[in-house]
Amino acid sequence: MNKTLKYTFAILALIFGIFFISYSIFVWHEVAEFIR
Amino acid sequence: MRKSKKYKMPKKYPNAARLAKEYNERNSRKTFRIDKKLPVGVLWSYRGITLSLLALTLIFAVFRAPIAYQRLIRGLHELYDSIIFYSLMFKKEVVYNPIINELPDINFGAILPFNLEELRNILSVYFECFFSTDFFYSYMYEVSERAPFYSLGIIMFILFLISFKLIIDLYVSKANGRWFEKTRLFKLYEKIYVKIYFPVKIYIQTFFIYQRGHYYFTILKVLWLLNFNVIVVPIGALAYFFYFSRAFDLSSFYIQLYKLFLDVGIVLYLIPIPILIFFISKFIFRWQKKTGGVILRHQNALNIALLDKLSMSSLITAAMGGGKTSMAVVLALLLSCKFRNDALGIMYKYYKYFYRFPWSKFRKKLDYAIKQHYIYNLATIEAYFEELKSDFYAHPCPQNIFGYDIEHYDLFYNNGLYDVYIWDALETYAEAYFVYVMETSLIAANFPIREDYLIINAGNMIYYDYDFYSHPVDPETSHFSHILNWDTLRMGKTMVADSAYRNSFEFGIIVATEEGKERPNALETLTVKPTADECNQKNDMVPHRLKMSRHGGTIDNINFFAKIGDEQRAVDVSAPMREVSNEVSIEESTESRVAFPLFVFPLMLRDFFSWVFRSLNDEYDKCHGEVGFFMQIIRDISLLVIRPIDRIIEAYSYRVLTIKIGKCSDDNSGYAAYRFYLQNIVAFKKRYSTDTHRSHFREFGRRAPGGLNDSPTFTTLRPTNEQLLAANSLWLQKMIELGEINDDTLYEDD
């Protein structure tokens, strides 16, 4: 695979990973807040 | 009873006792003890450190982690209770409620922000909320609220880039004539390095070696695992396993999940965040290394499977630099491993046939005969057994068959096909044992190949460790290939007149690189006469010998002979040599890949630091002669990142070669394509040298009065006649000669 393409995918994966983790924590936090 | 004196051997084996002692020492923890080598002060300071570590452990346990021990006691109680619950499986009349379903009455308010009821409620709506657009929008809103704060990082990065450019322009790109001066700051930095950093580093490194020799450091590690509440999780899992095996109670899952959250929460609460990050990254790195190793070993297994597709003799062809010799070397290493395994397989086979036979005694006798050089090839084994057998037939008693109780145990074994006679079994076993126990390499090559199998010898049966991946390059465990003596392959005339080695090759792996130079094709040997007095390609009968070689190197119907050659074009090799071989042509090769999972992230990091390092360092080296503090810091930091990643690239790189295996003939029909994995760690770990014939060229070079630097260069685009003549070219010389002749004929005509 082309190096540029590979790096682009890697950065996209990194951004998605950060989004996914922060979003799951956010949802948990919000739901817990609501239940209390 | 007649006993052959020639084969009498000593009753005691002092060597065996020494080897056993060495083996035990090698495998014992005491081997790592360096206490006696340490200076007294350092040793006592290490003991002090050990004691203070122990004190720290206890202080942590008492003041910070009592909750972990409470959980441990509770966990053990639950395990005990669950085992009792499990063991009462067939006594249904006994009503027993295991405590595993009760929540521990420890106050966890400080650790977890939710209780069981909340957890249950959150989990019931969590996934619904996760995929709802409202939550997504509110998340995005939250992100946009905080965006200015995050953009600070981007601004910092841009500032860094600007300052980087400024540093290059203002400081690094300004040339100065100072040659090898150390700046004042660098001198201070160097002083700190030499006086503080270096001794501390050595001190800490030695401490880590010191702790390997003492068992109480293991206890310390276990205590820290208890302190951090890590051990409770597997204990809890085991307890739930026993409970669930009997109860099959899915509703209890929430409580277990909550308890797991609790325990993990305690772990996170007890371990400081930096240490946690360190351990997590260490675990990830270990996982990556393990997975990379698994990938490499799997590829190696595929390579081994490919050996079955090759015939005994293969000719590897590819263009220059296409990886022919590397592939030949890897194939030879794999075959060497395979031969040893095959020999061991034969030995096991006969071991099973006559398992009451005193094999260890038999092996010792063979060892002795090999050591005394009674046995030095397969032919001498036959002679050795003829003598033993004649002794046995004259006086059939246990003493003449290595102490085997011939009255009570069988001399024949029916293997389902035929009756195996014990003396045949012994002879075959001895042949296989000879191949197996030969500690030198099984490869005979016309260039050096280094093997690095370990010989594990505890004074009895030796075993080989053929792992290509874990052995360091060490002269003590390196085994170089034997020098290929072509006379051993000649049936006809030999190079050394009447050589005793003529036609004597039996088993092994022959590797001949540049085979076409040794055995050129018919065109290049037009002038060679078969009737010549000295040996040449037409009268030494090597191809005839090779065609028959399998017969000399077969033990128990398993072949122990292989020949691997390489050449750019198959037709460069003489037809008879070519036709005994399968052609393995390397069609194409991929670029280098790294068998390391998630490697793209470190690679990105490395590329960034390489860019910083290279662009600065090149500019600096161009303009500066002095040794400066600033550049040293940049080097230190960037190489700290780059070097370990480079090391991984070296160790885990591989290329996939697409190869075609077929018969060497003019038409390309009948070829089948396969993949061959050429791994750095197998092929280039000081296995062979790509410039094997260097000494030959160096000898010529030493005689020459000048090199490339001394030869004149052209001065314009149209060379002068003198410059053309300086080429000593046949073609140009001929042109000039023709010109002269024409001139002469011209004059003659006049």
PDB file of N, CA, C and O in Angstrom, chain B residues 189-244:
ATOM      1  N   TYR B 189      26.821  19.876  29.918  1.00  0.00           N
ATOM      2  CA  TYR B 189      25.952  18.729  29.614  1.00  0.00           C
ATOM      3  C   TYR B 189      26.739  17.424  29.680  1.00  0.00           C
ATOM      4  O   TYR B 189      26.290  16.424  30.250  1.00  0.00           O
ATOM      5  N   GLU B 190      27.940  17.472  29.097  1.00  0.00           N
ATOM      6  CA  GLU B 190      28.802  16.287  29.081  1.00  0.00           C
ATOM      7  C   GLU B 190      29.201  15.896  30.501  1.00  0.00           C
ATOM      8  O   GLU B 190      29.230  14.720  30.851  1.00  0.00           O
ATOM      9  N   LYS B 191      29.475  16.928  31.308  1.00  0.00           N
ATOM     10  CA  LYS B 191      29.879  16.679  32.690  1.00  0.00           C
ATOM     11  C   LYS B 191      28.739  15.990  33.443  1.00  0.00           C
ATOM     12  O   LYS B 191      28.963  15.019  34.168  1.00  0.00           O
ATOM     13  N   ILE B 192      27.513  16.503  33.213  1.00  0.00           N
ATOM     14  CA  ILE B 192      26.353  15.895  33.878  1.00  0.00           C
ATOM     15  C   ILE B 192      26.195  14.446  33.403  1.00  0.00           C
ATOM     16  O   ILE B 192      25.960  13.539  34.193  1.00  0.00           O
ATOM     17  N   TYR B 193      26.405  14.245  32.115  1.00  0.00           N
ATOM     18  CA  TYR B 193      26.267  12.888  31.565  1.00  0.00           C
ATOM     19  C   TYR B 193      27.284  11.945  32.201  1.00  0.00           C
ATOM     20  O   TYR B 193      26.942  10.863  32.679  1.00  0.00           O
ATOM     21  N   VAL B 194      28.557  12.389  32.210  1.00  0.00           N
ATOM     22  CA  VAL B 194      29.623  11.495  32.681  1.00  0.00           C
ATOM     23  C   VAL B 194      29.553  11.297  34.184  1.00  0.00           C
ATOM     24  O   VAL B 194      29.691  10.178  34.680  1.00  0.00           O
ATOM     25  N   LYS B 195      29.301  12.394  34.911  1.00  0.00           N
ATOM     26  CA  LYS B 195      29.389  12.318  36.372  1.00  0.00           C
ATOM     27  C   LYS B 195      28.110  11.784  37.017  1.00  0.00           C
ATOM     28  O   LYS B 195      28.173  11.125  38.042  1.00  0.00           O
ATOM     29  N   ILE B 196      26.956  12.098  36.440  1.00  0.00           N
ATOM     30  CA  ILE B 196      25.700  11.710  37.100  1.00  0.00           C
ATOM     31  C   ILE B 196      24.938  10.641  36.306  1.00  0.00           C
ATOM     32  O   ILE B 196      24.722   9.541  36.791  1.00  0.00           O
ATOM     33  N   TYR B 197      24.604  10.962  35.048  1.00  0.00           N
ATOM     34  CA  TYR B 197      23.706  10.076  34.306  1.00  0.00           C
ATOM     35  C   TYR B 197      24.307   8.680  34.121  1.00  0.00           C
ATOM     36  O   TYR B 197      23.667   7.666  34.409  1.00  0.00           O
ATOM     37  N   PHE B 198      25.565   8.630  33.659  1.00  0.00           N
ATOM     38  CA  PHE B 198      26.174   7.339  33.330  1.00  0.00           C
ATOM     39  C   PHE B 198      26.304   6.423  34.545  1.00  0.00           C
ATOM     40  O   PHE B 198      25.857   5.267  34.494  1.00  0.00           O
ATOM     41  N   PRO B 199      26.886   6.920  35.682  1.00  0.00           N
ATOM     42  CA  PRO B 199      26.975   6.009  36.845  1.00  0.00           C
ATOM     43  C   PRO B 199      25.609   5.555  37.347  1.00  0.00           C
ATOM     44  O   PRO B 199      25.446   4.387  37.711  1.00  0.00           O
ATOM     45  N   VAL B 200      24.634   6.465  37.340  1.00  0.00           N
ATOM     46  CA  VAL B 200      23.306   6.088  37.824  1.00  0.00           C
ATOM     47  C   VAL B 200      22.701   5.011  36.934  1.00  0.00           C
ATOM     48  O   VAL B 200      22.125   4.027  37.400  1.00  0.00           O
ATOM     49  N   LYS B 201      22.897   5.188  35.598  1.00  0.00           N
ATOM     50  CA  LYS B 201      22.369   4.207  34.647  1.00  0.00           C
ATOM     51  C   LYS B 201      22.974   2.826  34.899  1.00  0.00           C
ATOM     52  O   LYS B 201      22.258   1.822  34.989  1.00  0.00           O
ATOM     53  N   ILE B 202      24.306   2.807  35.058  1.00  0.00           N
ATOM     54  CA  ILE B 202      24.991   1.527  35.295  1.00  0.00           C
ATOM     55  C   ILE B 202      24.502   0.913  36.601  1.00  0.00           C
ATOM     56  O   ILE B 202      24.247  -0.291  36.698  1.00  0.00           O
ATOM     57  N   TYR B 203      24.346   1.772  37.628  1.00  0.00           N
ATOM     58  CA  TYR B 203      23.913   1.303  38.944  1.00  0.00           C
ATOM     59  C   TYR B 203      22.540   0.644  38.852  1.00  0.00           C
ATOM     60  O   TYR B 203      22.333  -0.456  39.360  1.00  0.00           O
ATOM     61  N   ILE B 204      21.629   1.300  38.122  1.00  0.00           N
ATOM     62  CA  ILE B 204      20.263   0.762  38.021  1.00  0.00           C
ATOM     63  C   ILE B 204      20.248  -0.506  37.169  1.00  0.00           C
ATOM     64  O   ILE B 204      19.610  -1.500  37.516  1.00  0.00           O
ATOM     65  N   GLN B 205      21.004  -0.462  36.077  1.00  0.00           N
ATOM     66  CA  GLN B 205      21.053  -1.664  35.214  1.00  0.00           C
ATOM     67  C   GLN B 205      21.591  -2.861  35.996  1.00  0.00           C
ATOM     68  O   GLN B 205      21.049  -3.970  35.899  1.00  0.00           O
ATOM     69  N   THR B 206      22.659  -2.617  36.778  1.00  0.00           N
ATOM     70  CA  THR B 206      23.230  -3.721  37.563  1.00  0.00           C
ATOM     71  C   THR B 206      22.230  -4.224  38.592  1.00  0.00           C
ATOM     72  O   THR B 206      22.171  -5.414  38.868  1.00  0.00           O
ATOM     73  N   PHE B 207      21.425  -3.298  39.135  1.00  0.00           N
ATOM     74  CA  PHE B 207      20.422  -3.723  40.115  1.00  0.00           C
ATOM     75  C   PHE B 207      19.425  -4.688  39.484  1.00  0.00           C
ATOM     76  O   PHE B 207      19.035  -5.679  40.102  1.00  0.00           O
ATOM     77  N   PHE B 208      19.048  -4.407  38.224  1.00  0.00           N
ATOM     78  CA  PHE B 208      18.095  -5.301  37.572  1.00  0.00           C
ATOM     79  C   PHE B 208      18.716  -6.669  37.296  1.00  0.00           C
ATOM     80  O   PHE B 208      18.019  -7.680  37.326  1.00  0.00           O
ATOM     81  N   ILE B 209      20.033  -6.700  37.059  1.00  0.00           N
ATOM     82  CA  ILE B 209      20.698  -8.000  36.901  1.00  0.00           C
ATOM     83  C   ILE B 209      20.785  -8.702  38.257  1.00  0.00           C
ATOM     84  O   ILE B 209      20.551  -9.907  38.367  1.00  0.00           O
ATOM     85  N   TYR B 210      21.077  -7.899  39.292  1.00  0.00           N
ATOM     86  CA  TYR B 210      21.217  -8.441  40.655  1.00  0.00           C
ATOM     87  C   TYR B 210      19.926  -9.113  41.117  1.00  0.00           C
ATOM     88  O   TYR B 210      19.930 -10.196  41.679  1.00  0.00           O
ATOM     89  N   GLN B 211      18.787  -8.467  40.802  1.00  0.00           N
ATOM     90  CA  GLN B 211      17.516  -8.998  41.319  1.00  0.00           C
ATOM     91  C   GLN B 211      17.115 -10.303  40.645  1.00  0.00           C
ATOM     92  O   GLN B 211      16.347 -11.071  41.204  1.00  0.00           O
ATOM     93  N   ARG B 212      17.686 -10.579  39.473  1.00  0.00           N
ATOM     94  CA  ARG B 212      17.340 -11.841  38.804  1.00  0.00           C
ATOM     95  C   ARG B 212      17.843 -13.047  39.578  1.00  0.00           C
ATOM     96  O   ARG B 212      17.308 -14.147  39.440  1.00  0.00           O
ATOM     97  N   GLY B 213      18.894 -12.846  40.380  1.00  0.00           N
ATOM     98  CA  GLY B 213      19.492 -13.984  41.085  1.00  0.00           C
ATOM     99  C   GLY B 213      18.840 -14.275  42.423  1.00  0.00           C
ATOM    100  O   GLY B 213      19.290 -15.163  43.131  1.00  0.00           O
ATOM    101  N   HIS B 214      17.816 -13.517  42.830  1.00  0.00           N
ATOM    102  CA  HIS B 214      17.242 -13.696  44.171  1.00  0.00           C
ATOM    103  C   HIS B 214      15.751 -13.952  44.096  1.00  0.00           C
ATOM    104  O   HIS B 214      15.023 -13.200  43.461  1.00  0.00           O
ATOM    105  N   TYR B 215      15.333 -15.021  44.801  1.00  0.00           N
ATOM    106  CA  TYR B 215      13.922 -15.402  44.690  1.00  0.00           C
ATOM    107  C   TYR B 215      13.015 -14.412  45.374  1.00  0.00           C
ATOM    108  O   TYR B 215      11.851 -14.276  45.036  1.00  0.00           O
ATOM    109  N   TYR B 216      13.557 -13.651  46.389  1.00  0.00           N
ATOM    110  CA  TYR B 216      12.623 -12.807  47.140  1.00  0.00           C
ATOM    111  C   TYR B 216      12.121 -11.629  46.331  1.00  0.00           C
ATOM    112  O   TYR B 216      11.163 -10.977  46.714  1.00  0.00           O
ATOM    113  N   PHE B 217      12.747 -11.374  45.187  1.00  0.00           N
ATOM    114  CA  PHE B 217      12.197 -10.329  44.330  1.00  0.00           C
ATOM    115  C   PHE B 217      10.905 -10.800  43.662  1.00  0.00           C
ATOM    116  O   PHE B 217      10.022 -10.000  43.385  1.00  0.00           O
ATOM    117  N   THR B 218      10.825 -12.113  43.448  1.00  0.00           N
ATOM    118  CA  THR B 218       9.571 -12.670  42.928  1.00  0.00           C
ATOM    119  C   THR B 218       8.451 -12.456  43.938  1.00  0.00           C
ATOM    120  O   THR B 218       7.336 -12.074  43.575  1.00  0.00           O
ATOM    121  N   ILE B 219       8.784 -12.691  45.235  1.00  0.00           N
ATOM    122  CA  ILE B 219       7.788 -12.483  46.295  1.00  0.00           C
ATOM    123  C   ILE B 219       7.341 -11.023  46.315  1.00  0.00           C
ATOM    124  O   ILE B 219       6.151 -10.710  46.415  1.00  0.00           O
ATOM    125  N   LEU B 220       8.338 -10.140  46.139  1.00  0.00           N
ATOM    126  CA  LEU B 220       8.041  -8.709  46.123  1.00  0.00           C
ATOM    127  C   LEU B 220       7.075  -8.357  44.994  1.00  0.00           C
ATOM    128  O   LEU B 220       6.122  -7.596  45.175  1.00  0.00           O
ATOM    129  N   LYS B 221       7.335  -8.968  43.818  1.00  0.00           N
ATOM    130  CA  LYS B 221       6.469  -8.680  42.670  1.00  0.00           C
ATOM    131  C   LYS B 221       5.041  -9.162  42.951  1.00  0.00           C
ATOM    132  O   LYS B 221       4.069  -8.458  42.657  1.00  0.00           O
ATOM    133  N   VAL B 222       4.940 -10.387  43.564  1.00  0.00           N
ATOM    134  CA  VAL B 222       3.612 -10.920  43.873  1.00  0.00           C
ATOM    135  C   VAL B 222       2.905 -10.017  44.869  1.00  0.00           C
ATOM    136  O   VAL B 222       1.705  -9.725  44.747  1.00  0.00           O
ATOM    137  N   LEU B 223       3.688  -9.508  45.864  1.00  0.00           N
ATOM    138  CA  LEU B 223       3.103  -8.615  46.873  1.00  0.00           C
ATOM    139  C   LEU B 223       2.554  -7.354  46.217  1.00  0.00           C
ATOM    140  O   LEU B 223       1.480  -6.873  46.588  1.00  0.00           O
ATOM    141  N   TRP B 224       3.272  -6.846  45.214  1.00  0.00           N
ATOM    142  CA  TRP B 224       2.773  -5.637  44.544  1.00  0.00           C
ATOM    143  C   TRP B 224       1.536  -5.933  43.722  1.00  0.00           C
ATOM    144  O   TRP B 224       0.640  -5.109  43.638  1.00  0.00           O
ATOM    145  N   LEU B 225       1.476  -7.135  43.168  1.00  0.00           N
ATOM    146  CA  LEU B 225       0.247  -7.524  42.455  1.00  0.00           C
ATOM    147  C   LEU B 225      -0.928  -7.561  43.421  1.00  0.00           C
ATOM    148  O   LEU B 225      -2.046  -7.166  43.090  1.00  0.00           O
ATOM    149  N   LEU B 226      -0.660  -8.054  44.674  1.00  0.00           N
ATOM    150  CA  LEU B 226      -1.711  -8.067  45.694  1.00  0.00           C
ATOM    151  C   LEU B 226      -2.078  -6.645  46.096  1.00  0.00           C
ATOM    152  O   LEU B 226      -3.254  -6.304  46.231  1.00  0.00           O
ATOM    153  N   ASN B 227      -1.037  -5.805  46.259  1.00  0.00           N
ATOM    154  CA  ASN B 227      -1.273  -4.409  46.641  1.00  0.00           C
ATOM    155  C   ASN B 227      -2.169  -3.702  45.645  1.00  0.00           C
ATOM    156  O   ASN B 227      -3.014  -2.910  46.009  1.00  0.00           O
ATOM    157  N   PHE B 228      -1.942  -4.007  44.367  1.00  0.00           N
ATOM    158  CA  PHE B 228      -2.709  -3.332  43.326  1.00  0.00           C
ATOM    159  C   PHE B 228      -4.014  -4.056  43.004  1.00  0.00           C
ATOM    160  O   PHE B 228      -4.666  -3.740  42.022  1.00  0.00           O
ATOM    161  N   ASN B 229      -4.345  -5.104  43.783  1.00  0.00           N
ATOM    162  CA  ASN B 229      -5.645  -5.771  43.654  1.00  0.00           C
ATOM    163  C   ASN B 229      -5.804  -6.500  42.312  1.00  0.00           C
ATOM    164  O   ASN B 229      -6.908  -6.708  41.839  1.00  0.00           O
ATOM    165  N   VAL B 230      -4.670  -6.870  41.687  1.00  0.00           N
ATOM    166  CA  VAL B 230      -4.762  -7.473  40.361  1.00  0.00           C
ATOM    167  C   VAL B 230      -5.159  -8.943  40.457  1.00  0.00           C
ATOM    168  O   VAL B 230      -5.864  -9.463  39.598  1.00  0.00           O
ATOM    169  N   ILE B 231      -4.733  -9.609  41.570  1.00  0.00           N
ATOM    170  CA  ILE B 231      -4.925 -11.061  41.658  1.00  0.00           C
ATOM    171  C   ILE B 231      -6.383 -11.428  41.914  1.00  0.00           C
ATOM    172  O   ILE B 231      -6.834 -12.519  41.576  1.00  0.00           O
ATOM    173  N   VAL B 232      -7.147 -10.477  42.502  1.00  0.00           N
ATOM    174  CA  VAL B 232      -8.543 -10.782  42.864  1.00  0.00           C
ATOM    175  C   VAL B 232      -9.381 -11.104  41.626  1.00  0.00           C
ATOM    176  O   VAL B 232     -10.266 -11.959  41.682  1.00  0.00           O
ATOM    177  N   VAL B 233      -9.074 -10.438  40.521  1.00  0.00           N
ATOM    178  CA  VAL B 233      -9.901 -10.629  39.313  1.00  0.00           C
ATOM    179  C   VAL B 233      -9.882 -12.092  38.842  1.00  0.00           C
ATOM    180  O   VAL B 233     -10.948 -12.695  38.683  1.00  0.00           O
ATOM    181  N   PRO B 234      -8.699 -12.730  38.642  1.00  0.00           N
ATOM    182  CA  PRO B 234      -8.751 -14.154  38.256  1.00  0.00           C
ATOM    183  C   PRO B 234      -9.353 -15.053  39.323  1.00  0.00           C
ATOM    184  O   PRO B 234     -10.052 -16.023  38.983  1.00  0.00           O
ATOM    185  N   ILE B 235      -9.143 -14.708  40.619  1.00  0.00           N
ATOM    186  CA  ILE B 235      -9.754 -15.532  41.682  1.00  0.00           C
ATOM    187  C   ILE B 235     -11.272 -15.457  41.590  1.00  0.00           C
ATOM    188  O   ILE B 235     -11.987 -16.473  41.659  1.00  0.00           O
ATOM    189  N   GLY B 236     -11.786 -14.241  41.386  1.00  0.00           N
ATOM    190  CA  GLY B 236     -13.234 -14.051  41.245  1.00  0.00           C
ATOM    191  C   GLY B 236     -13.784 -14.802  40.050  1.00  0.00           C
ATOM    192  O   GLY B 236     -14.847 -15.421  40.128  1.00  0.00           O
ATOM    193  N   ALA B 237     -13.015 -14.766  38.934  1.00  0.00           N
ATOM    194  CA  ALA B 237     -13.450 -15.460  37.718  1.00  0.00           C
ATOM    195  C   ALA B 237     -13.541 -16.957  37.968  1.00  0.00           C
ATOM    196  O   ALA B 237     -14.500 -17.621  37.549  1.00  0.00           O
ATOM    197  N   LEU B 238     -12.539 -17.478  38.704  1.00  0.00           N
ATOM    198  CA  LEU B 238     -12.522 -18.919  39.008  1.00  0.00           C
ATOM    199  C   LEU B 238     -13.715 -19.283  39.889  1.00  0.00           C
ATOM    200  O   LEU B 238     -14.389 -20.303  39.657  1.00  0.00           O
ATOM    201  N   ALA B 239     -13.988 -18.421  40.883  1.00  0.00           N
ATOM    202  CA  ALA B 239     -15.113 -18.675  41.793  1.00  0.00           C
ATOM    203  C   ALA B 239     -16.424 -18.689  41.008  1.00  0.00           C
ATOM    204  O   ALA B 239     -17.271 -19.580  41.196  1.00  0.00           O
ATOM    205  N   TYR B 240     -16.578 -17.731  40.101  1.00  0.00           N
ATOM    206  CA  TYR B 240     -17.811 -17.670  39.311  1.00  0.00           C
ATOM    207  C   TYR B 240     -17.926 -18.871  38.377  1.00  0.00           C
ATOM    208  O   TYR B 240     -19.025 -19.365  38.128  1.00  0.00           O
ATOM    209  N   PHE B 241     -16.762 -19.343  37.884  1.00  0.00           N
ATOM    210  CA  PHE B 241     -16.748 -20.543  37.027  1.00  0.00           C
ATOM    211  C   PHE B 241     -17.353 -21.726  37.769  1.00  0.00           C
ATOM    212  O   PHE B 241     -18.224 -22.437  37.236  1.00  0.00           O
ATOM    213  N   PHE B 242     -16.934 -21.918  39.034  1.00  0.00           N
ATOM    214  CA  PHE B 242     -17.463 -23.044  39.816  1.00  0.00           C
ATOM    215  C   PHE B 242     -18.949 -22.862  40.076  1.00  0.00           C
ATOM    216  O   PHE B 242     -19.732 -23.803  40.001  1.00  0.00           O
ATOM    217  N   TYR B 243     -19.332 -21.612  40.393  1.00  0.00           N
ATOM    218  CA  TYR B 243     -20.744 -21.345  40.687  1.00  0.00           C
ATOM    219  C   TYR B 243     -21.598 -21.585  39.443  1.00  0.00           C
ATOM    220  O   TYR B 243     -22.607 -22.295  39.480  1.00  0.00           O
ATOM    221  N   PHE B 244     -21.156 -21.032  38.326  1.00  0.00           N
ATOM    222  CA  PHE B 244     -21.962 -21.076  37.107  1.00  0.00           C
ATOM    223  C   PHE B 244     -22.064 -22.489  36.542  1.00  0.00           C
ATOM    224  O   PHE B 244     -23.066 -22.861  35.935  1.00  0.00           O
TER     225      PHE B 244
END
